[in-house]
Amino acid sequence: MSKANTRMTKQRKEILKILRATKTHPTADWIYDQVKKEIPNISLGTIYRNLNILVEMGKIRVLNYGSSYSRYDGVPENHYHFICDSCGKVFDLDIPVNKTLENYISEKTPFQIFNHRTEFYGLCVECQEKN
Ligand code: ZN
Ligand code: MN
């Protein structure tokens, strides 16, 4: 990435502020609607471009779940997620990342492990109460 690309522009600052203020792991469309309130003439393409740059800069994370659209996470450090099978909401799990598992795989395989990503699936509290 070129150096000019790593500057924190007004647009990037706004996107980052919005992502840091929510725990919902929103889509680009949702972020677009929020940013428009502050920067009315911004385009969805610009939102996508800046989200990708923020991911490359390590300021945010992108969560791709198979065929569905990407969600964005304002917490850049590795952490686990719980995804509700019924409503699709994504929750942060406040538990430590399992480094023992990474060490185990490093020992048992020829691979050099840098990190891992794990998602847990089931029913959120709200959906349990509905059922
Ligand atoms: Zn749910
Ligand atoms: Mn998260």
mmCIF file of C-alpha atoms and ligand atoms in Angstrom:
data_model
loop_
_atom_site.group_PDB
_atom_site.id
_atom_site.type_symbol
_atom_site.label_atom_id
_atom_site.label_comp_id
_atom_site.label_asym_id
_atom_site.label_seq_id
_atom_site.Cartn_x
_atom_site.Cartn_y
_atom_site.Cartn_z
ATOM 1 C CA MET A 1 0.000 0.000 0.000
ATOM 2 C CA SER A 2 1.338 3.450 -0.889
ATOM 3 C CA LYS A 3 2.028 5.904 1.884
ATOM 4 C CA ALA A 4 -0.594 8.369 0.639
ATOM 5 C CA ASN A 5 -3.188 5.650 1.196
ATOM 6 C CA THR A 6 -2.467 5.297 4.907
ATOM 7 C CA ARG A 7 -3.512 8.838 5.808
ATOM 8 C CA MET A 8 -6.573 9.141 8.042
ATOM 9 C CA THR A 9 -8.871 11.165 5.806
ATOM 10 C CA LYS A 10 -12.093 12.752 7.067
ATOM 11 C CA GLN A 11 -14.052 9.913 5.465
ATOM 12 C CA ARG A 12 -11.929 7.229 7.117
ATOM 13 C CA LYS A 13 -12.148 8.945 10.504
ATOM 14 C CA GLU A 14 -15.944 9.074 10.216
ATOM 15 C CA ILE A 15 -16.224 5.391 9.217
ATOM 16 C CA LEU A 16 -13.910 4.393 12.068
ATOM 17 C CA LYS A 17 -15.872 6.490 14.588
ATOM 18 C CA ILE A 18 -19.127 4.808 13.537
ATOM 19 C CA LEU A 19 -17.628 1.307 13.670
ATOM 20 C CA ARG A 20 -16.038 1.883 17.077
ATOM 21 C CA ALA A 21 -19.382 3.075 18.463
ATOM 22 C CA THR A 22 -21.401 -0.030 17.548
ATOM 23 C CA LYS A 23 -21.266 -3.662 18.609
ATOM 24 C CA THR A 24 -23.551 -4.887 15.821
ATOM 25 C CA HIS A 25 -20.881 -5.793 13.211
ATOM 26 C CA PRO A 26 -22.739 -3.837 10.512
ATOM 27 C CA THR A 27 -22.790 -4.221 6.730
ATOM 28 C CA ALA A 28 -21.362 -1.620 4.326
ATOM 29 C CA ASP A 29 -24.920 -0.481 3.510
ATOM 30 C CA TRP A 30 -25.652 0.314 7.149
ATOM 31 C CA ILE A 31 -22.328 2.155 7.526
ATOM 32 C CA TYR A 32 -23.142 4.095 4.333
ATOM 33 C CA ASP A 33 -26.469 5.301 5.813
ATOM 34 C CA GLN A 34 -24.704 6.493 8.982
ATOM 35 C CA VAL A 35 -21.799 8.244 7.207
ATOM 36 C CA LYS A 36 -24.254 10.060 4.886
ATOM 37 C CA LYS A 37 -25.626 11.935 7.909
ATOM 38 C CA GLU A 38 -22.210 13.628 8.294
ATOM 39 C CA ILE A 39 -20.932 13.526 4.689
ATOM 40 C CA PRO A 40 -24.109 13.679 2.522
ATOM 41 C CA ASN A 41 -22.416 13.472 -0.913
ATOM 42 C CA ILE A 42 -20.372 10.314 -0.185
ATOM 43 C CA SER A 43 -20.965 7.282 -2.452
ATOM 44 C CA LEU A 44 -21.304 3.614 -1.511
ATOM 45 C CA GLY A 45 -18.236 2.892 -3.671
ATOM 46 C CA THR A 46 -16.179 5.305 -1.571
ATOM 47 C CA ILE A 47 -17.419 3.569 1.586
ATOM 48 C CA TYR A 48 -16.289 0.167 0.249
ATOM 49 C CA ARG A 49 -12.911 1.546 -0.872
ATOM 50 C CA ASN A 50 -12.256 3.136 2.537
ATOM 51 C CA LEU A 51 -13.446 0.035 4.426
ATOM 52 C CA ASN A 52 -10.921 -2.042 2.462
ATOM 53 C CA ILE A 53 -8.138 0.444 3.217
ATOM 54 C CA LEU A 54 -9.028 0.462 6.949
ATOM 55 C CA VAL A 55 -8.870 -3.369 6.913
ATOM 56 C CA GLU A 56 -5.433 -3.242 5.222
ATOM 57 C CA MET A 57 -4.296 -0.680 7.794
ATOM 58 C CA GLY A 58 -5.320 -3.098 10.566
ATOM 59 C CA LYS A 59 -7.767 -0.592 12.112
ATOM 60 C CA ILE A 60 -10.855 -2.755 11.563
ATOM 61 C CA ARG A 61 -11.676 -6.364 10.652
ATOM 62 C CA VAL A 62 -13.888 -7.784 7.936
ATOM 63 C CA LEU A 63 -16.024 -10.851 8.622
ATOM 64 C CA ASN A 64 -16.979 -12.920 5.582
ATOM 65 C CA TYR A 65 -19.521 -15.632 6.245
ATOM 66 C CA GLY A 66 -19.793 -17.777 3.131
ATOM 67 C CA SER A 67 -22.270 -16.487 0.607
ATOM 68 C CA SER A 68 -23.765 -13.658 2.695
ATOM 69 C CA TYR A 69 -22.420 -10.092 2.524
ATOM 70 C CA SER A 70 -19.465 -8.942 4.579
ATOM 71 C CA ARG A 71 -19.798 -7.430 8.023
ATOM 72 C CA TYR A 72 -17.295 -5.036 9.564
ATOM 73 C CA ASP A 73 -15.867 -5.044 13.080
ATOM 74 C CA GLY A 74 -14.435 -1.968 14.823
ATOM 75 C CA VAL A 75 -12.398 -4.159 17.188
ATOM 76 C CA PRO A 76 -9.085 -4.857 15.405
ATOM 77 C CA GLU A 77 -7.721 -7.410 17.907
ATOM 78 C CA ASN A 78 -8.481 -11.090 17.329
ATOM 79 C CA HIS A 79 -11.582 -12.265 19.214
ATOM 80 C CA TYR A 80 -14.274 -14.941 18.883
ATOM 81 C CA HIS A 81 -17.824 -14.466 17.683
ATOM 82 C CA PHE A 82 -21.200 -16.051 18.288
ATOM 83 C CA ILE A 83 -23.644 -16.003 15.370
ATOM 84 C CA CYS A 84 -27.348 -16.620 15.905
ATOM 85 C CA ASP A 85 -28.722 -19.224 13.479
ATOM 86 C CA SER A 86 -32.180 -17.673 13.739
ATOM 87 C CA CYS A 87 -31.748 -13.868 13.509
ATOM 88 C CA GLY A 88 -28.205 -13.747 12.105
ATOM 89 C CA LYS A 89 -26.907 -11.271 14.704
ATOM 90 C CA VAL A 90 -23.162 -11.401 15.414
ATOM 91 C CA PHE A 91 -21.999 -11.092 19.042
ATOM 92 C CA ASP A 92 -18.496 -10.678 20.492
ATOM 93 C CA LEU A 93 -17.457 -13.428 22.910
ATOM 94 C CA ASP A 94 -15.560 -12.026 25.857
ATOM 95 C CA ILE A 95 -13.244 -15.018 26.273
ATOM 96 C CA PRO A 96 -9.491 -15.265 25.654
ATOM 97 C CA VAL A 97 -8.213 -16.448 22.272
ATOM 98 C CA ASN A 98 -6.909 -20.016 22.616
ATOM 99 C CA LYS A 99 -3.125 -19.766 22.061
ATOM 100 C CA THR A 100 -2.749 -23.350 23.353
ATOM 101 C CA LEU A 101 -4.602 -24.550 20.259
ATOM 102 C CA GLU A 102 -2.267 -22.545 17.995
ATOM 103 C CA ASN A 103 0.814 -24.001 19.731
ATOM 104 C CA TYR A 104 -0.643 -27.503 19.468
ATOM 105 C CA ILE A 105 -1.187 -27.148 15.720
ATOM 106 C CA SER A 106 2.314 -25.658 15.301
ATOM 107 C CA GLU A 107 3.747 -28.734 17.040
ATOM 108 C CA LYS A 108 1.591 -31.327 15.260
ATOM 109 C CA THR A 109 1.831 -29.949 11.711
ATOM 110 C CA PRO A 110 4.558 -28.455 9.492
ATOM 111 C CA PHE A 111 2.686 -25.136 9.385
ATOM 112 C CA GLN A 112 3.662 -21.842 10.938
ATOM 113 C CA ILE A 113 0.559 -20.489 12.684
ATOM 114 C CA PHE A 114 -0.005 -16.730 13.008
ATOM 115 C CA ASN A 115 -3.603 -16.653 14.245
ATOM 116 C CA HIS A 116 -6.970 -18.376 13.904
ATOM 117 C CA ARG A 117 -10.613 -17.466 13.610
ATOM 118 C CA THR A 118 -13.472 -19.331 15.267
ATOM 119 C CA GLU A 119 -17.225 -18.783 15.132
ATOM 120 C CA PHE A 120 -19.800 -20.391 17.396
ATOM 121 C CA TYR A 121 -23.375 -20.954 16.206
ATOM 122 C CA GLY A 122 -26.670 -21.419 18.015
ATOM 123 C CA LEU A 123 -29.533 -19.299 19.357
ATOM 124 C CA CYS A 124 -29.111 -15.852 20.956
ATOM 125 C CA VAL A 125 -30.979 -15.019 24.170
ATOM 126 C CA GLU A 126 -33.758 -13.138 22.360
ATOM 127 C CA CYS A 127 -34.364 -16.017 19.928
ATOM 128 C CA GLN A 128 -34.308 -18.607 22.750
ATOM 129 C CA GLU A 129 -37.133 -16.692 24.423
ATOM 130 C CA LYS A 130 -39.155 -16.607 21.179
ATOM 131 C CA ASN A 131 -38.921 -20.395 20.725
HETATM 132 ZN ZN ZN B 1 -31.107 -14.462 17.450
HETATM 133 MN MN MN B 2 -16.368 -8.559 16.942
#
